[in-house]
Amino acid sequence: MIVHPSQFPDAVQRQLLDGLRLGQVPPRFLYDGDRQTQKWFAVHRAHSPSRTDTGVQSIYDWAFDESLGQASGRPVCLVGLGCGGGQKDTRFLAKLKSVHPTVDYVPCDVSQAMTRVAREAAAAELPLERIHPLVCDLANAPDLGQLLDGIVPLQTKRVFTFFGMIPNLDPDVILPRLAALLCEGDQLLLSANLAPGDSYRGGVEAVLPQYDNAETCDWLSSFLEGLGVSASTGELRFGIEEVVGLLRIIADFEFSETLQLSVAGESVEFAAGHALCLFFSYRHTQQTLAKYLAKHGLNIAASQIASSGEEGVFRVVRGLVA
Ligand SMILES: C[S@@+](CC[C@H](N)C(=O)[O-])C[C@H]1O[C@@H](n2cnc3c(N)ncnc32)[C@H](O)[C@@H]1O
């Protein structure tokens, strides 16, 4: 397992402290460690449409099949960016195996526990020596491309997956990184959570219950407890906010009493009435997604939208679509 310097303990603690002082928990901390990983799996099992809606599962299979013809016969490496438990990537690996002579897999996630789970899942399809787990904060690893060059030979074609990640990362931070990673001939498959229906806001309101539920509250509260914040010191609230033309679902914890915490040996104060933003999830329309991708030189070459209208999988290329 390779661990990028963005994940060294000092850098991680500093990021957490800075985020807490700014009132915004960096999303990666919600997935960090075995306990948070288990709690998130419970959310995913109960509420992720990719688990609960066969229509959504089928758009991933469609996207895998559609991308397969692109470079058959050459060695390929699947790089799962934010791989989570690797379930989707593993389904893709099964298909890639059928058309490529050698297949490598780099399960890459900020959570070491997630990369371990993804490695286990992928071992059903690939020998372990072809699986190269990488622990890395994608938002803080401008040298990820060079790191990958050291893991897989340059002549190996790369297919990147970026599933379930668009909601949790600031588009203007992550999209330039993705664009820089893609070399000539590489592919990127990404998924986005969409607002169903004709009204952007109405669609986001319709999916709010997928977030405001017992499993998600348990996952978020468990992060707070890990910090030393008990549920009785405030209230968790879900809502919708607009940020630069995009709507996102948020979960804030509003403190009902002033709390002084010690985090990594430093003191952090939350005043009564202060709200800490714990979670956000951007929802797109197909138009907002295309617009944001294009802003960073990325274009949609193929897309498949679930019949629910709530999720889409997109094959994205850098530059003009052939
Ligand atoms: C919503 S899950 C998606 C998992 C998987 N791709 C899927 O579709 O089932 C988000 C994943 O991104 C990871 N993650 C969040 N922020 C990250 C970051 N800054 N860098 C790398 N991984 C991150 C989390 O640990 C988690 O595994």
Short mmCIF file of C-alpha atoms and ligand atoms in Angstrom, two decimals:
data_model
loop_
_atom_site.label_atom_id
_atom_site.label_comp_id
_atom_site.label_asym_id
_atom_site.label_seq_id
_atom_site.Cartn_x
_atom_site.Cartn_y
_atom_site.Cartn_z
CA MET A 1 0.00 0.00 0.00
CA ILE A 2 1.29 3.45 -0.93
CA VAL A 3 0.43 6.39 1.29
CA HIS A 4 0.68 9.85 -0.27
CA PRO A 5 2.26 12.62 1.91
CA SER A 6 -1.16 14.37 1.95
CA GLN A 7 -2.07 11.58 4.36
CA PHE A 8 0.83 11.94 6.77
CA PRO A 9 -0.50 12.54 10.31
CA ASP A 10 0.65 16.17 10.71
CA ALA A 11 -0.91 17.26 7.40
CA VAL A 12 -4.16 15.47 8.27
CA GLN A 13 -4.44 17.02 11.75
CA ARG A 14 -3.73 20.50 10.38
CA GLN A 15 -6.45 20.08 7.75
CA LEU A 16 -8.97 19.02 10.39
CA LEU A 17 -8.11 21.93 12.69
CA ASP A 18 -8.27 24.46 9.84
CA GLY A 19 -11.62 23.04 8.69
CA LEU A 20 -13.13 23.13 12.19
CA ARG A 21 -12.00 26.73 12.69
CA LEU A 22 -13.55 27.71 9.37
CA GLY A 23 -16.80 25.96 10.35
CA GLN A 24 -16.63 23.39 7.53
CA VAL A 25 -15.55 19.79 8.08
CA PRO A 26 -13.51 18.64 5.06
CA PRO A 27 -15.68 15.77 3.68
CA ARG A 28 -12.83 13.27 3.75
CA PHE A 29 -12.92 13.15 7.57
CA LEU A 30 -16.39 11.64 7.51
CA TYR A 31 -14.91 8.50 5.91
CA ASP A 32 -11.67 8.29 7.88
CA GLY A 33 -10.95 5.25 10.04
CA ASP A 34 -12.60 1.87 10.50
CA ARG A 35 -15.57 3.18 12.50
CA GLN A 36 -16.53 5.92 10.00
CA THR A 37 -16.03 3.47 7.14
CA GLN A 38 -18.46 0.97 8.70
CA LYS A 39 -21.02 3.69 9.41
CA TRP A 40 -20.81 4.94 5.83
CA PHE A 41 -21.28 1.40 4.48
CA ALA A 42 -24.53 1.26 6.48
CA VAL A 43 -25.69 4.52 4.81
CA HIS A 44 -24.67 3.23 1.38
CA ARG A 45 -26.43 -0.13 1.82
CA ALA A 46 -29.67 1.49 2.96
CA HIS A 47 -29.87 4.58 0.73
CA SER A 48 -27.50 4.53 -2.24
CA PRO A 49 -29.62 4.14 -5.38
CA SER A 50 -26.76 2.05 -6.81
CA ARG A 51 -27.65 -0.54 -4.13
CA THR A 52 -31.39 -0.07 -3.85
CA ASP A 53 -32.45 0.66 -7.46
CA THR A 54 -31.73 -1.90 -10.18
CA GLY A 55 -32.29 0.84 -12.78
CA VAL A 56 -29.30 2.70 -11.35
CA GLN A 57 -27.17 -0.46 -11.27
CA SER A 58 -27.86 -0.98 -14.94
CA ILE A 59 -26.57 2.47 -15.99
CA TYR A 60 -23.18 1.54 -14.56
CA ASP A 61 -23.14 -1.72 -16.52
CA TRP A 62 -24.15 0.20 -19.63
CA ALA A 63 -21.29 2.69 -19.09
CA PHE A 64 -18.77 -0.13 -18.55
CA ASP A 65 -19.87 -1.87 -21.76
CA GLU A 66 -19.89 1.37 -23.74
CA SER A 67 -16.32 2.22 -22.71
CA LEU A 68 -14.94 -1.29 -23.32
CA GLY A 69 -14.48 -1.02 -27.07
CA GLN A 70 -12.20 2.01 -26.69
CA ALA A 71 -8.81 0.24 -26.40
CA SER A 72 -9.27 -3.51 -26.38
CA GLY A 73 -6.16 -5.64 -26.79
CA ARG A 74 -3.87 -3.30 -24.80
CA PRO A 75 -2.86 -3.54 -21.14
CA VAL A 76 -5.11 -1.36 -19.04
CA CYS A 77 -5.09 0.02 -15.52
CA LEU A 78 -8.30 0.94 -13.75
CA VAL A 79 -7.72 3.75 -11.28
CA GLY A 80 -10.64 4.00 -8.87
CA LEU A 81 -10.55 7.57 -7.55
CA GLY A 82 -12.47 7.58 -4.27
CA CYS A 83 -13.01 3.84 -4.69
CA GLY A 84 -14.99 3.34 -1.45
CA GLY A 85 -15.66 -0.38 -1.01
CA GLY A 86 -14.82 -0.96 -4.69
CA GLN A 87 -18.10 -2.67 -5.61
CA LYS A 88 -18.61 -0.73 -8.83
CA ASP A 89 -14.94 -0.92 -9.81
CA THR A 90 -14.98 -4.69 -9.29
CA ARG A 91 -17.92 -5.07 -11.67
CA PHE A 92 -15.96 -3.03 -14.19
CA LEU A 93 -12.80 -5.14 -13.67
CA ALA A 94 -14.74 -8.29 -14.52
CA LYS A 95 -15.60 -6.76 -17.90
CA LEU A 96 -12.15 -5.26 -18.54
CA LYS A 97 -10.58 -8.69 -18.00
CA SER A 98 -12.52 -10.04 -20.95
CA VAL A 99 -10.98 -7.64 -23.50
CA HIS A 100 -7.55 -6.67 -22.15
CA PRO A 101 -4.53 -8.99 -21.90
CA THR A 102 -3.48 -7.55 -18.53
CA VAL A 103 -5.47 -5.49 -16.09
CA ASP A 104 -4.08 -3.61 -13.09
CA TYR A 105 -6.18 -1.88 -10.47
CA VAL A 106 -5.30 1.09 -8.28
CA PRO A 107 -7.99 1.50 -5.61
CA CYS A 108 -7.38 5.05 -4.43
CA ASP A 109 -9.15 6.59 -1.47
CA VAL A 110 -8.46 8.96 1.37
CA SER A 111 -9.54 6.24 3.77
CA GLN A 112 -7.07 3.44 4.25
CA ALA A 113 -9.87 1.19 5.47
CA MET A 114 -11.79 1.75 2.20
CA THR A 115 -8.78 0.85 0.07
CA ARG A 116 -8.39 -2.38 2.06
CA VAL A 117 -12.05 -3.29 1.49
CA ALA A 118 -11.77 -2.43 -2.23
CA ARG A 119 -8.64 -4.57 -2.51
CA GLU A 120 -10.50 -7.52 -0.99
CA ALA A 121 -13.42 -7.05 -3.37
CA ALA A 122 -11.17 -6.76 -6.45
CA ALA A 123 -9.26 -9.90 -5.44
CA ALA A 124 -12.28 -11.84 -6.71
CA GLU A 125 -11.29 -10.71 -10.24
CA LEU A 126 -7.53 -10.03 -10.21
CA PRO A 127 -4.43 -11.58 -8.64
CA LEU A 128 -3.30 -9.56 -5.62
CA GLU A 129 -0.02 -8.55 -7.31
CA ARG A 130 -2.07 -6.62 -9.88
CA ILE A 131 -3.85 -4.56 -7.18
CA HIS A 132 -1.98 -1.48 -5.91
CA PRO A 133 -3.86 0.34 -3.13
CA LEU A 134 -3.12 4.05 -2.85
CA VAL A 135 -4.16 6.19 0.11
CA CYS A 136 -4.41 9.78 -1.02
CA ASP A 137 -6.40 12.97 -0.56
CA LEU A 138 -7.38 13.82 -4.12
CA ALA A 139 -7.93 17.45 -3.25
CA ASN A 140 -4.35 17.77 -1.97
CA ALA A 141 -2.30 15.63 -4.33
CA PRO A 142 -1.26 17.70 -7.34
CA ASP A 143 1.46 15.10 -8.03
CA LEU A 144 -0.97 12.16 -8.33
CA GLY A 145 -0.15 11.73 -12.04
CA GLN A 146 3.57 11.27 -11.26
CA LEU A 147 2.73 8.87 -8.48
CA LEU A 148 0.67 6.76 -10.89
CA ASP A 149 3.56 6.78 -13.41
CA GLY A 150 5.60 4.98 -10.75
CA ILE A 151 2.89 2.36 -10.18
CA VAL A 152 1.83 1.47 -13.73
CA PRO A 153 3.99 1.56 -16.89
CA LEU A 154 3.50 4.64 -19.07
CA GLN A 155 2.35 2.61 -22.08
CA THR A 156 -0.55 1.17 -20.07
CA LYS A 157 -3.83 2.80 -20.94
CA ARG A 158 -5.61 4.27 -17.93
CA VAL A 159 -9.27 4.23 -17.18
CA PHE A 160 -10.28 6.40 -14.24
CA THR A 161 -13.48 5.99 -12.31
CA PHE A 162 -14.82 8.83 -10.21
CA PHE A 163 -18.03 7.49 -8.81
CA GLY A 164 -20.00 9.27 -6.11
CA MET A 165 -17.30 11.92 -5.81
CA ILE A 166 -18.73 14.93 -7.67
CA PRO A 167 -21.18 15.63 -4.78
CA ASN A 168 -18.50 15.82 -2.08
CA LEU A 169 -15.76 17.90 -3.65
CA ASP A 170 -15.63 21.52 -4.66
CA PRO A 171 -15.88 21.40 -8.50
CA ASP A 172 -13.35 24.18 -9.00
CA VAL A 173 -10.79 22.28 -6.93
CA ILE A 174 -11.24 18.75 -8.21
CA LEU A 175 -12.10 19.25 -11.90
CA PRO A 176 -8.77 20.90 -12.83
CA ARG A 177 -7.03 18.00 -11.03
CA LEU A 178 -8.99 15.46 -13.06
CA ALA A 179 -8.26 17.32 -16.28
CA ALA A 180 -4.53 17.32 -15.47
CA LEU A 181 -4.58 13.56 -14.78
CA LEU A 182 -6.06 12.57 -18.11
CA CYS A 183 -3.49 11.84 -20.83
CA GLU A 184 -4.18 11.27 -24.51
CA GLY A 185 -6.30 8.11 -24.89
CA ASP A 186 -7.21 7.84 -21.19
CA GLN A 187 -10.81 7.57 -20.19
CA LEU A 188 -12.76 8.93 -17.26
CA LEU A 189 -16.09 7.51 -16.14
CA LEU A 190 -17.82 9.60 -13.52
CA SER A 191 -21.20 9.56 -11.90
CA ALA A 192 -23.22 12.49 -10.68
CA ASN A 193 -26.22 12.76 -8.43
CA LEU A 194 -28.87 14.61 -10.38
CA ALA A 195 -31.95 16.59 -9.48
CA PRO A 196 -34.87 14.66 -10.98
CA GLY A 197 -37.70 16.39 -12.84
CA ASP A 198 -37.98 19.74 -14.58
CA SER A 199 -37.43 21.98 -11.57
CA TYR A 200 -33.84 22.05 -10.26
CA ARG A 201 -34.84 23.07 -6.72
CA GLY A 202 -37.95 20.85 -6.71
CA GLY A 203 -35.77 17.87 -7.70
CA VAL A 204 -33.29 18.53 -4.90
CA GLU A 205 -36.14 18.83 -2.39
CA ALA A 206 -37.50 15.49 -3.61
CA VAL A 207 -34.26 13.63 -2.79
CA LEU A 208 -33.70 15.24 0.62
CA PRO A 209 -35.08 12.14 2.49
CA GLN A 210 -32.19 10.11 1.05
CA TYR A 211 -29.99 12.20 3.37
CA ASP A 212 -32.22 13.16 6.27
CA ASN A 213 -32.52 9.67 7.76
CA ALA A 214 -31.38 7.57 10.72
CA GLU A 215 -28.33 5.98 9.05
CA THR A 216 -26.92 9.30 7.81
CA CYS A 217 -27.52 10.95 11.20
CA ASP A 218 -25.70 8.04 12.86
CA TRP A 219 -22.74 8.36 10.45
CA LEU A 220 -22.44 12.14 11.00
CA SER A 221 -23.00 11.92 14.77
CA SER A 222 -20.31 9.28 15.01
CA PHE A 223 -17.82 11.74 13.49
CA LEU A 224 -18.86 14.36 16.07
CA GLU A 225 -18.53 11.86 18.92
CA GLY A 226 -15.01 11.04 17.71
CA LEU A 227 -14.20 14.73 18.18
CA GLY A 228 -15.71 14.75 21.66
CA VAL A 229 -19.00 16.46 20.75
CA SER A 230 -22.03 14.70 22.22
CA ALA A 231 -25.36 14.83 20.39
CA SER A 232 -26.95 16.61 23.37
CA THR A 233 -24.82 19.74 22.83
CA GLY A 234 -26.71 20.79 19.72
CA GLU A 235 -28.93 19.84 16.84
CA LEU A 236 -28.25 18.27 13.44
CA ARG A 237 -30.20 19.98 10.65
CA PHE A 238 -30.50 19.16 6.97
CA GLY A 239 -31.21 21.77 4.34
CA ILE A 240 -30.51 22.99 0.82
CA GLU A 241 -28.19 25.88 -0.06
CA GLU A 242 -27.06 27.54 -3.26
CA VAL A 243 -23.35 27.99 -4.00
CA VAL A 244 -22.26 29.69 -7.21
CA GLY A 245 -25.32 28.57 -9.13
CA LEU A 246 -25.29 25.00 -7.81
CA LEU A 247 -27.64 23.52 -5.23
CA ARG A 248 -26.30 21.30 -2.53
CA ILE A 249 -27.80 19.40 0.36
CA ILE A 250 -26.11 20.25 3.64
CA ALA A 251 -26.13 18.98 7.19
CA ASP A 252 -25.19 21.51 9.88
CA PHE A 253 -24.71 20.90 13.58
CA GLU A 254 -25.89 23.91 15.55
CA PHE A 255 -24.39 24.17 19.03
CA SER A 256 -26.87 24.93 21.80
CA GLU A 257 -24.08 25.54 24.30
CA THR A 258 -20.51 26.83 24.02
CA LEU A 259 -18.00 24.01 23.75
CA GLN A 260 -14.24 24.01 24.09
CA LEU A 261 -12.52 21.08 22.39
CA SER A 262 -8.95 19.91 22.34
CA VAL A 263 -8.03 18.59 18.88
CA ALA A 264 -4.48 17.39 18.22
CA GLY A 265 -3.27 19.34 21.25
CA GLU A 266 -4.86 22.62 20.12
CA SER A 267 -7.96 24.24 21.46
CA VAL A 268 -11.02 24.90 19.27
CA GLU A 269 -14.09 26.75 20.52
CA PHE A 270 -17.64 26.49 19.22
CA ALA A 271 -19.89 29.24 20.53
CA ALA A 272 -23.55 28.59 21.37
CA GLY A 273 -25.61 29.32 18.24
CA HIS A 274 -22.64 28.59 15.94
CA ALA A 275 -23.28 26.10 13.12
CA LEU A 276 -20.62 23.64 11.97
CA CYS A 277 -21.21 22.43 8.40
CA LEU A 278 -20.67 18.67 8.62
CA PHE A 279 -21.73 17.49 5.21
CA PHE A 280 -22.59 18.75 1.76
CA SER A 281 -23.65 17.01 -1.42
CA TYR A 282 -23.90 18.85 -4.72
CA ARG A 283 -26.80 17.92 -6.96
CA HIS A 284 -26.51 18.72 -10.64
CA THR A 285 -28.70 18.88 -13.68
CA GLN A 286 -27.20 17.50 -16.89
CA GLN A 287 -26.71 21.11 -17.98
CA THR A 288 -24.88 22.29 -14.85
CA LEU A 289 -22.60 19.26 -14.98
CA ALA A 290 -21.72 19.77 -18.66
CA LYS A 291 -21.09 23.46 -17.98
CA TYR A 292 -18.76 22.84 -15.04
CA LEU A 293 -16.85 20.11 -16.86
CA ALA A 294 -16.43 22.31 -19.96
CA LYS A 295 -15.06 25.13 -17.80
CA HIS A 296 -12.10 22.84 -17.08
CA GLY A 297 -11.66 21.48 -20.61
CA LEU A 298 -13.61 18.26 -19.98
CA ASN A 299 -16.42 17.12 -22.25
CA ILE A 300 -19.07 14.44 -22.05
CA ALA A 301 -18.60 11.79 -24.77
CA ALA A 302 -21.40 9.45 -23.64
CA SER A 303 -23.99 9.47 -20.91
CA GLN A 304 -26.64 7.27 -19.39
CA ILE A 305 -29.26 8.59 -17.00
CA ALA A 306 -31.27 6.36 -14.63
CA SER A 307 -35.01 6.30 -15.32
CA SER A 308 -35.51 7.89 -11.87
CA GLY A 309 -33.56 10.89 -13.18
CA GLU A 310 -31.54 10.83 -9.93
CA GLU A 311 -28.19 9.58 -11.16
CA GLY A 312 -26.16 9.59 -14.34
CA VAL A 313 -22.93 7.97 -15.49
CA PHE A 314 -20.81 9.92 -17.95
CA ARG A 315 -17.79 9.06 -20.08
CA VAL A 316 -15.69 12.17 -20.10
CA VAL A 317 -12.73 13.12 -22.27
CA ARG A 318 -10.29 15.96 -22.17
CA GLY A 319 -10.70 18.34 -25.09
CA LEU A 320 -13.03 17.85 -27.99
CA VAL A 321 -15.25 14.79 -28.29
CA ALA A 322 -14.07 12.65 -31.26
C1 LIG B 1 -19.71 8.54 -1.69
S1 LIG B 1 -18.30 7.54 -1.51
C2 LIG B 1 -18.17 6.80 -3.10
C3 LIG B 1 -17.49 5.45 -3.07
C4 LIG B 1 -17.51 4.65 -4.39
N1 LIG B 1 -16.78 5.33 -5.43
C5 LIG B 1 -18.92 4.36 -4.82
O1 LIG B 1 -19.39 4.96 -5.79
O2 LIG B 1 -19.57 3.50 -4.19
C6 LIG B 1 -17.04 8.69 -1.46
C7 LIG B 1 -15.64 8.08 -1.28
O3 LIG B 1 -14.69 9.11 -1.50
C8 LIG B 1 -13.69 9.07 -0.54
N2 LIG B 1 -13.19 10.43 -0.41
C9 LIG B 1 -13.82 11.52 0.11
N3 LIG B 1 -13.04 12.61 0.01
C10 LIG B 1 -11.89 12.21 -0.61
C11 LIG B 1 -10.70 12.86 -0.99
N4 LIG B 1 -10.52 14.16 -0.74
N5 LIG B 1 -9.72 12.14 -1.60
C12 LIG B 1 -9.88 10.80 -1.83
N6 LIG B 1 -11.00 10.13 -1.49
C13 LIG B 1 -11.99 10.82 -0.88
C14 LIG B 1 -14.38 8.54 0.70
O4 LIG B 1 -13.46 7.96 1.61
C15 LIG B 1 -15.36 7.54 0.10
O5 LIG B 1 -14.80 6.26 -0.01
#
